[in-house]
Amino acid sequence: MKNILLIGGSQGIGLAIATALENKNNVFVASRTSENLEQLNVTHIPFDALTDSIDSSLLPAVIDGLVYCPGSINLRPFRGLKLETFESDMNINFFSMVKVIQSILPQLSASNQSSIVLFSSVAASMGMPFHTSVAAAKGAIEGFAKALAAEYAPKIRVNVIAPSLTNTPLADKFLNNETKQEKSAERHPLKRFGQPEDLAQMASFLLSENSSWISGQIMHVDGGMSTLLVNG
């Protein structure tokens, strides 16, 4: 069984990944809360990505997979954004992720071939109004992932999942009524917005041996939004 560490796995996409992995892997979930994990066969580690350092002594000597889930969605006009907003988005999406990877690098390197899965956004590859802050943070993740994948190949694989809007607590204000849901679904070529399970399936694949020849890739799980123009 693989040892998999999820940073942020108590809700949304992280919880869906934990649920998908729990039966065939040793899953460790480092998150602020644990109430949604009580029915799962996982080990919870209290952890706040913004303020804590991961205690590697609580983890196994070999880590075969890491998924970093914390993120943000700040959609506001650029003229109204303060530098602090950009710094906040970079901290939760990028700098905290870098700190985690550096902390457990020896354990990732101890695996025959470990897999790191990070999350970007469709906004990093498409020019979308009001996305300057989050697109900057997610763009940093994509560039970092490719460089890290090159540096640590073939020992550590690094891939990124770039979703469009997904039905999670983080996105609730964009999907909290039927009208918003219908408009969001219509914007996607596949005519629905994402569900956590859509991303969990891709993450599970990227952590598995089935993806052992895949590294340095940005996987667009976005209902076709980033590549298909069908509404023009």
PDB file of C-alpha atoms in Angstrom:
ATOM      1  CA  MET A   1       0.000   0.000   0.000  1.00  0.00           C
ATOM      2  CA  LYS A   2       1.211   3.504  -0.837  1.00  0.00           C
ATOM      3  CA  ASN A   3       1.634   6.188   1.819  1.00  0.00           C
ATOM      4  CA  ILE A   4      -0.238   9.286   0.623  1.00  0.00           C
ATOM      5  CA  LEU A   5      -0.231  12.686   2.337  1.00  0.00           C
ATOM      6  CA  LEU A   6      -3.059  15.120   1.642  1.00  0.00           C
ATOM      7  CA  ILE A   7      -2.611  18.708   2.726  1.00  0.00           C
ATOM      8  CA  GLY A   8      -6.170  19.947   3.227  1.00  0.00           C
ATOM      9  CA  GLY A   9      -8.418  16.928   2.925  1.00  0.00           C
ATOM     10  CA  SER A  10     -11.350  17.571   5.215  1.00  0.00           C
ATOM     11  CA  GLN A  11     -13.711  19.121   2.671  1.00  0.00           C
ATOM     12  CA  GLY A  12     -14.292  19.731  -1.008  1.00  0.00           C
ATOM     13  CA  ILE A  13     -11.824  18.231  -3.458  1.00  0.00           C
ATOM     14  CA  GLY A  14      -9.454  17.070  -0.719  1.00  0.00           C
ATOM     15  CA  LEU A  15     -12.201  15.103   1.012  1.00  0.00           C
ATOM     16  CA  ALA A  16     -13.207  13.501  -2.291  1.00  0.00           C
ATOM     17  CA  ILE A  17      -9.587  12.461  -2.857  1.00  0.00           C
ATOM     18  CA  ALA A  18      -9.314  11.012   0.650  1.00  0.00           C
ATOM     19  CA  THR A  19     -12.520   9.054   0.067  1.00  0.00           C
ATOM     20  CA  ALA A  20     -11.253   7.722  -3.250  1.00  0.00           C
ATOM     21  CA  LEU A  21      -7.911   6.624  -1.805  1.00  0.00           C
ATOM     22  CA  GLU A  22      -8.690   5.353   1.679  1.00  0.00           C
ATOM     23  CA  ASN A  23      -9.316   1.671   0.881  1.00  0.00           C
ATOM     24  CA  LYS A  24      -6.149   0.952  -1.098  1.00  0.00           C
ATOM     25  CA  ASN A  25      -3.635   3.320   0.496  1.00  0.00           C
ATOM     26  CA  ASN A  26      -2.374   4.551   3.840  1.00  0.00           C
ATOM     27  CA  VAL A  27      -3.806   8.072   3.769  1.00  0.00           C
ATOM     28  CA  PHE A  28      -2.630  10.882   6.034  1.00  0.00           C
ATOM     29  CA  VAL A  29      -4.723  14.070   6.039  1.00  0.00           C
ATOM     30  CA  ALA A  30      -3.130  17.236   7.400  1.00  0.00           C
ATOM     31  CA  SER A  31      -5.893  19.808   7.873  1.00  0.00           C
ATOM     32  CA  ARG A  32      -7.374  22.270  10.322  1.00  0.00           C
ATOM     33  CA  THR A  33     -10.539  20.230  10.916  1.00  0.00           C
ATOM     34  CA  SER A  34     -11.379  16.537  10.994  1.00  0.00           C
ATOM     35  CA  GLU A  35     -15.135  16.244  11.468  1.00  0.00           C
ATOM     36  CA  ASN A  36     -15.720  15.012   7.908  1.00  0.00           C
ATOM     37  CA  LEU A  37     -12.982  12.397   8.230  1.00  0.00           C
ATOM     38  CA  GLU A  38     -14.435  10.413  11.117  1.00  0.00           C
ATOM     39  CA  GLN A  39     -16.015   7.779   8.868  1.00  0.00           C
ATOM     40  CA  LEU A  40     -12.897   7.355   6.726  1.00  0.00           C
ATOM     41  CA  ASN A  41      -9.937   5.045   7.265  1.00  0.00           C
ATOM     42  CA  VAL A  42      -7.369   7.858   7.348  1.00  0.00           C
ATOM     43  CA  THR A  43      -4.927   9.341   9.864  1.00  0.00           C
ATOM     44  CA  HIS A  44      -5.601  12.984  10.692  1.00  0.00           C
ATOM     45  CA  ILE A  45      -2.817  15.427  11.567  1.00  0.00           C
ATOM     46  CA  PRO A  46      -3.881  18.871  12.864  1.00  0.00           C
ATOM     47  CA  PHE A  47      -2.309  21.376  10.498  1.00  0.00           C
ATOM     48  CA  ASP A  48      -2.869  24.923   9.258  1.00  0.00           C
ATOM     49  CA  ALA A  49      -1.063  25.511   5.971  1.00  0.00           C
ATOM     50  CA  LEU A  50      -0.672  29.232   6.655  1.00  0.00           C
ATOM     51  CA  THR A  51       0.785  29.047  10.134  1.00  0.00           C
ATOM     52  CA  ASP A  52       2.145  25.559  10.808  1.00  0.00           C
ATOM     53  CA  SER A  53       5.133  23.571   9.679  1.00  0.00           C
ATOM     54  CA  ILE A  54       4.436  19.937   8.894  1.00  0.00           C
ATOM     55  CA  ASP A  55       5.866  17.611  11.558  1.00  0.00           C
ATOM     56  CA  SER A  56       7.615  14.962   9.477  1.00  0.00           C
ATOM     57  CA  SER A  57       8.011  12.757  12.564  1.00  0.00           C
ATOM     58  CA  LEU A  58       4.252  12.102  12.439  1.00  0.00           C
ATOM     59  CA  LEU A  59       4.613  10.684   8.926  1.00  0.00           C
ATOM     60  CA  PRO A  60       6.100   7.435   7.628  1.00  0.00           C
ATOM     61  CA  ALA A  61       9.725   7.307   6.505  1.00  0.00           C
ATOM     62  CA  VAL A  62       8.585   6.832   2.920  1.00  0.00           C
ATOM     63  CA  ILE A  63       5.903   9.015   1.292  1.00  0.00           C
ATOM     64  CA  ASP A  64       4.742   7.829  -2.110  1.00  0.00           C
ATOM     65  CA  GLY A  65       2.335  10.639  -2.875  1.00  0.00           C
ATOM     66  CA  LEU A  66       1.604  14.234  -1.878  1.00  0.00           C
ATOM     67  CA  VAL A  67      -1.464  16.272  -2.794  1.00  0.00           C
ATOM     68  CA  TYR A  68      -1.606  19.961  -1.845  1.00  0.00           C
ATOM     69  CA  CYS A  69      -5.219  21.156  -1.849  1.00  0.00           C
ATOM     70  CA  PRO A  70      -5.481  24.559  -0.075  1.00  0.00           C
ATOM     71  CA  GLY A  71      -6.344  27.436  -2.369  1.00  0.00           C
ATOM     72  CA  SER A  72      -8.318  30.635  -2.792  1.00  0.00           C
ATOM     73  CA  ILE A  73     -10.752  32.341  -5.149  1.00  0.00           C
ATOM     74  CA  ASN A  74     -10.443  36.127  -5.033  1.00  0.00           C
ATOM     75  CA  LEU A  75     -12.363  37.541  -7.996  1.00  0.00           C
ATOM     76  CA  ARG A  76     -12.256  41.333  -7.927  1.00  0.00           C
ATOM     77  CA  PRO A  77     -11.353  44.152 -10.326  1.00  0.00           C
ATOM     78  CA  PHE A  78      -7.620  44.770 -10.448  1.00  0.00           C
ATOM     79  CA  ARG A  79      -8.004  48.477  -9.637  1.00  0.00           C
ATOM     80  CA  GLY A  80      -9.536  47.566  -6.275  1.00  0.00           C
ATOM     81  CA  LEU A  81      -6.977  44.943  -5.279  1.00  0.00           C
ATOM     82  CA  LYS A  82      -4.338  45.803  -2.725  1.00  0.00           C
ATOM     83  CA  LEU A  83      -0.907  44.230  -2.733  1.00  0.00           C
ATOM     84  CA  GLU A  84      -1.928  42.372   0.424  1.00  0.00           C
ATOM     85  CA  THR A  85      -4.478  40.383  -1.593  1.00  0.00           C
ATOM     86  CA  PHE A  86      -1.799  39.196  -4.008  1.00  0.00           C
ATOM     87  CA  GLU A  87       0.445  38.319  -1.075  1.00  0.00           C
ATOM     88  CA  SER A  88      -2.368  36.408   0.635  1.00  0.00           C
ATOM     89  CA  ASP A  89      -3.156  34.384  -2.489  1.00  0.00           C
ATOM     90  CA  MET A  90       0.529  33.598  -3.011  1.00  0.00           C
ATOM     91  CA  ASN A  91       0.917  32.521   0.609  1.00  0.00           C
ATOM     92  CA  ILE A  92      -1.893  29.968   0.659  1.00  0.00           C
ATOM     93  CA  ASN A  93      -1.508  28.704  -2.905  1.00  0.00           C
ATOM     94  CA  PHE A  94       2.252  28.805  -3.416  1.00  0.00           C
ATOM     95  CA  PHE A  95       4.575  29.628  -0.526  1.00  0.00           C
ATOM     96  CA  SER A  96       2.879  27.278   1.948  1.00  0.00           C
ATOM     97  CA  MET A  97       2.989  24.527  -0.673  1.00  0.00           C
ATOM     98  CA  VAL A  98       6.727  25.076  -1.222  1.00  0.00           C
ATOM     99  CA  LYS A  99       7.310  24.872   2.531  1.00  0.00           C
ATOM    100  CA  VAL A 100       5.480  21.537   2.770  1.00  0.00           C
ATOM    101  CA  ILE A 101       7.385  19.996  -0.134  1.00  0.00           C
ATOM    102  CA  GLN A 102      10.741  21.085   1.264  1.00  0.00           C
ATOM    103  CA  SER A 103       9.823  19.673   4.687  1.00  0.00           C
ATOM    104  CA  ILE A 104       9.044  16.174   3.405  1.00  0.00           C
ATOM    105  CA  LEU A 105      11.451  16.004   0.462  1.00  0.00           C
ATOM    106  CA  PRO A 106      13.603  13.292   2.091  1.00  0.00           C
ATOM    107  CA  GLN A 107      10.535  11.081   2.555  1.00  0.00           C
ATOM    108  CA  LEU A 108       9.361  11.684  -1.017  1.00  0.00           C
ATOM    109  CA  SER A 109      12.843  10.859  -2.266  1.00  0.00           C
ATOM    110  CA  ALA A 110      12.835   7.610  -0.267  1.00  0.00           C
ATOM    111  CA  SER A 111      10.059   6.197  -2.468  1.00  0.00           C
ATOM    112  CA  ASN A 112      10.893   4.214  -5.602  1.00  0.00           C
ATOM    113  CA  GLN A 113       8.980   6.871  -7.536  1.00  0.00           C
ATOM    114  CA  SER A 114       6.812   9.331  -5.655  1.00  0.00           C
ATOM    115  CA  SER A 115       4.118  11.562  -7.136  1.00  0.00           C
ATOM    116  CA  ILE A 116       3.265  15.152  -6.250  1.00  0.00           C
ATOM    117  CA  VAL A 117      -0.114  16.505  -7.346  1.00  0.00           C
ATOM    118  CA  LEU A 118      -0.781  20.250  -7.190  1.00  0.00           C
ATOM    119  CA  PHE A 119      -3.819  22.348  -8.114  1.00  0.00           C
ATOM    120  CA  SER A 120      -3.900  25.283 -10.491  1.00  0.00           C
ATOM    121  CA  SER A 121      -6.911  26.829 -12.249  1.00  0.00           C
ATOM    122  CA  VAL A 122      -8.245  27.255 -15.745  1.00  0.00           C
ATOM    123  CA  ALA A 123      -7.635  30.966 -15.112  1.00  0.00           C
ATOM    124  CA  ALA A 124      -3.864  30.451 -15.283  1.00  0.00           C
ATOM    125  CA  SER A 125      -4.042  29.621 -18.995  1.00  0.00           C
ATOM    126  CA  MET A 126      -7.046  31.722 -20.032  1.00  0.00           C
ATOM    127  CA  GLY A 127      -7.338  35.479 -19.722  1.00  0.00           C
ATOM    128  CA  MET A 128     -10.336  36.001 -17.439  1.00  0.00           C
ATOM    129  CA  PRO A 129     -11.474  39.368 -16.049  1.00  0.00           C
ATOM    130  CA  PHE A 130     -11.175  39.848 -12.287  1.00  0.00           C
ATOM    131  CA  HIS A 131      -8.771  36.868 -11.919  1.00  0.00           C
ATOM    132  CA  THR A 132      -5.443  38.736 -11.747  1.00  0.00           C
ATOM    133  CA  SER A 133      -4.553  37.699  -8.204  1.00  0.00           C
ATOM    134  CA  VAL A 134      -5.572  34.051  -8.320  1.00  0.00           C
ATOM    135  CA  ALA A 135      -4.215  33.632 -11.857  1.00  0.00           C
ATOM    136  CA  ALA A 136      -0.839  34.959 -10.729  1.00  0.00           C
ATOM    137  CA  ALA A 137      -0.692  32.507  -7.822  1.00  0.00           C
ATOM    138  CA  LYS A 138      -1.817  29.544  -9.898  1.00  0.00           C
ATOM    139  CA  GLY A 139       0.552  30.497 -12.722  1.00  0.00           C
ATOM    140  CA  ALA A 140       3.398  30.335 -10.204  1.00  0.00           C
ATOM    141  CA  ILE A 141       2.352  26.790  -9.322  1.00  0.00           C
ATOM    142  CA  GLU A 142       2.431  25.677 -12.958  1.00  0.00           C
ATOM    143  CA  GLY A 143       5.904  27.077 -13.609  1.00  0.00           C
ATOM    144  CA  PHE A 144       7.224  25.697 -10.332  1.00  0.00           C
ATOM    145  CA  ALA A 145       5.808  22.235 -11.006  1.00  0.00           C
ATOM    146  CA  LYS A 146       7.493  21.910 -14.393  1.00  0.00           C
ATOM    147  CA  ALA A 147      10.860  23.020 -13.014  1.00  0.00           C
ATOM    148  CA  LEU A 148      10.582  20.709 -10.003  1.00  0.00           C
ATOM    149  CA  ALA A 149       9.566  17.791 -12.221  1.00  0.00           C
ATOM    150  CA  ALA A 150      12.650  18.340 -14.368  1.00  0.00           C
ATOM    151  CA  GLU A 151      14.976  18.646 -11.379  1.00  0.00           C
ATOM    152  CA  TYR A 152      13.797  15.479  -9.643  1.00  0.00           C
ATOM    153  CA  ALA A 153      13.073  13.187 -12.600  1.00  0.00           C
ATOM    154  CA  PRO A 154      12.880  10.226 -12.594  1.00  0.00           C
ATOM    155  CA  LYS A 155      12.667   9.913  -8.790  1.00  0.00           C
ATOM    156  CA  ILE A 156       9.725  12.266  -8.187  1.00  0.00           C
ATOM    157  CA  ARG A 157       6.907  12.964 -10.617  1.00  0.00           C
ATOM    158  CA  VAL A 158       5.146  16.342 -10.391  1.00  0.00           C
ATOM    159  CA  ASN A 159       1.868  17.141 -12.130  1.00  0.00           C
ATOM    160  CA  VAL A 160      -0.791  19.827 -11.842  1.00  0.00           C
ATOM    161  CA  ILE A 161      -4.572  19.620 -12.140  1.00  0.00           C
ATOM    162  CA  ALA A 162      -6.184  22.792 -13.495  1.00  0.00           C
ATOM    163  CA  PRO A 163      -9.943  22.725 -12.908  1.00  0.00           C
ATOM    164  CA  SER A 164     -12.665  25.150 -13.800  1.00  0.00           C
ATOM    165  CA  LEU A 165     -15.317  26.133 -11.245  1.00  0.00           C
ATOM    166  CA  THR A 166     -16.040  23.144  -9.008  1.00  0.00           C
ATOM    167  CA  ASN A 167     -18.842  22.617  -6.517  1.00  0.00           C
ATOM    168  CA  THR A 168     -16.918  23.004  -3.243  1.00  0.00           C
ATOM    169  CA  PRO A 169     -17.343  25.159  -0.108  1.00  0.00           C
ATOM    170  CA  LEU A 170     -14.693  27.509  -1.512  1.00  0.00           C
ATOM    171  CA  ALA A 171     -16.872  28.174  -4.573  1.00  0.00           C
ATOM    172  CA  ASP A 172     -20.196  28.310  -2.741  1.00  0.00           C
ATOM    173  CA  LYS A 173     -20.832  31.999  -3.381  1.00  0.00           C
ATOM    174  CA  PHE A 174     -20.627  31.351  -7.136  1.00  0.00           C
ATOM    175  CA  LEU A 175     -23.019  28.364  -7.071  1.00  0.00           C
ATOM    176  CA  ASN A 176     -25.355  29.078  -4.172  1.00  0.00           C
ATOM    177  CA  ASN A 177     -28.570  29.324  -6.165  1.00  0.00           C
ATOM    178  CA  GLU A 178     -30.145  27.706  -9.206  1.00  0.00           C
ATOM    179  CA  THR A 179     -29.610  30.701 -11.502  1.00  0.00           C
ATOM    180  CA  LYS A 180     -25.876  30.814 -10.782  1.00  0.00           C
ATOM    181  CA  GLN A 181     -25.623  27.072 -11.288  1.00  0.00           C
ATOM    182  CA  GLU A 182     -27.400  27.220 -14.637  1.00  0.00           C
ATOM    183  CA  LYS A 183     -25.203  30.091 -15.890  1.00  0.00           C
ATOM    184  CA  SER A 184     -22.040  28.304 -14.778  1.00  0.00           C
ATOM    185  CA  ALA A 185     -23.062  25.061 -16.445  1.00  0.00           C
ATOM    186  CA  GLU A 186     -23.854  26.897 -19.674  1.00  0.00           C
ATOM    187  CA  ARG A 187     -20.371  28.485 -19.796  1.00  0.00           C
ATOM    188  CA  HIS A 188     -18.752  25.055 -20.052  1.00  0.00           C
ATOM    189  CA  PRO A 189     -18.715  23.124 -23.342  1.00  0.00           C
ATOM    190  CA  LEU A 190     -19.758  19.972 -21.462  1.00  0.00           C
ATOM    191  CA  LYS A 191     -22.674  21.933 -19.963  1.00  0.00           C
ATOM    192  CA  ARG A 192     -22.026  21.344 -16.299  1.00  0.00           C
ATOM    193  CA  PHE A 193     -19.716  22.706 -13.632  1.00  0.00           C
ATOM    194  CA  GLY A 194     -17.233  20.458 -11.866  1.00  0.00           C
ATOM    195  CA  GLN A 195     -17.808  18.122  -8.958  1.00  0.00           C
ATOM    196  CA  PRO A 196     -15.127  17.175  -6.409  1.00  0.00           C
ATOM    197  CA  GLU A 197     -15.203  13.599  -7.665  1.00  0.00           C
ATOM    198  CA  ASP A 198     -14.132  14.763 -11.146  1.00  0.00           C
ATOM    199  CA  LEU A 199     -10.878  16.071  -9.686  1.00  0.00           C
ATOM    200  CA  ALA A 200     -10.475  13.181  -7.251  1.00  0.00           C
ATOM    201  CA  GLN A 201     -10.446  10.695 -10.121  1.00  0.00           C
ATOM    202  CA  MET A 202      -7.659  12.582 -11.879  1.00  0.00           C
ATOM    203  CA  ALA A 203      -5.663  12.945  -8.660  1.00  0.00           C
ATOM    204  CA  SER A 204      -6.029   9.219  -7.964  1.00  0.00           C
ATOM    205  CA  PHE A 205      -4.751   8.447 -11.451  1.00  0.00           C
ATOM    206  CA  LEU A 206      -1.740  10.759 -11.101  1.00  0.00           C
ATOM    207  CA  LEU A 207      -0.840   9.141  -7.772  1.00  0.00           C
ATOM    208  CA  SER A 208      -1.089   5.620  -9.168  1.00  0.00           C
ATOM    209  CA  GLU A 209       1.278   3.405 -11.125  1.00  0.00           C
ATOM    210  CA  ASN A 210      -0.989   3.908 -14.136  1.00  0.00           C
ATOM    211  CA  SER A 211       0.542   7.364 -14.602  1.00  0.00           C
ATOM    212  CA  SER A 212       4.173   6.317 -14.061  1.00  0.00           C
ATOM    213  CA  TRP A 213       5.228   7.811 -17.426  1.00  0.00           C
ATOM    214  CA  ILE A 214       3.571  11.194 -16.829  1.00  0.00           C
ATOM    215  CA  SER A 215       5.375  14.149 -15.241  1.00  0.00           C
ATOM    216  CA  GLY A 216       5.556  17.906 -15.649  1.00  0.00           C
ATOM    217  CA  GLN A 217       2.042  18.083 -17.074  1.00  0.00           C
ATOM    218  CA  ILE A 218      -0.881  20.447 -16.553  1.00  0.00           C
ATOM    219  CA  MET A 219      -4.050  18.348 -16.656  1.00  0.00           C
ATOM    220  CA  HIS A 220      -7.036  20.491 -17.643  1.00  0.00           C
ATOM    221  CA  VAL A 221     -10.072  18.967 -15.959  1.00  0.00           C
ATOM    222  CA  ASP A 222     -12.391  21.826 -16.809  1.00  0.00           C
ATOM    223  CA  GLY A 223     -15.387  20.670 -18.816  1.00  0.00           C
ATOM    224  CA  GLY A 224     -13.591  21.651 -22.014  1.00  0.00           C
ATOM    225  CA  MET A 225     -13.447  25.338 -21.092  1.00  0.00           C
ATOM    226  CA  SER A 226      -9.736  25.915 -21.756  1.00  0.00           C
ATOM    227  CA  THR A 227      -9.662  24.422 -25.244  1.00  0.00           C
ATOM    228  CA  LEU A 228     -13.157  24.240 -26.752  1.00  0.00           C
ATOM    229  CA  LEU A 229     -15.060  27.194 -28.188  1.00  0.00           C
ATOM    230  CA  VAL A 230     -18.610  26.011 -28.752  1.00  0.00           C
ATOM    231  CA  ASN A 231     -20.674  28.998 -27.610  1.00  0.00           C
ATOM    232  CA  GLY A 232     -19.342  31.553 -30.067  1.00  0.00           C
TER     233      GLY A 232
END
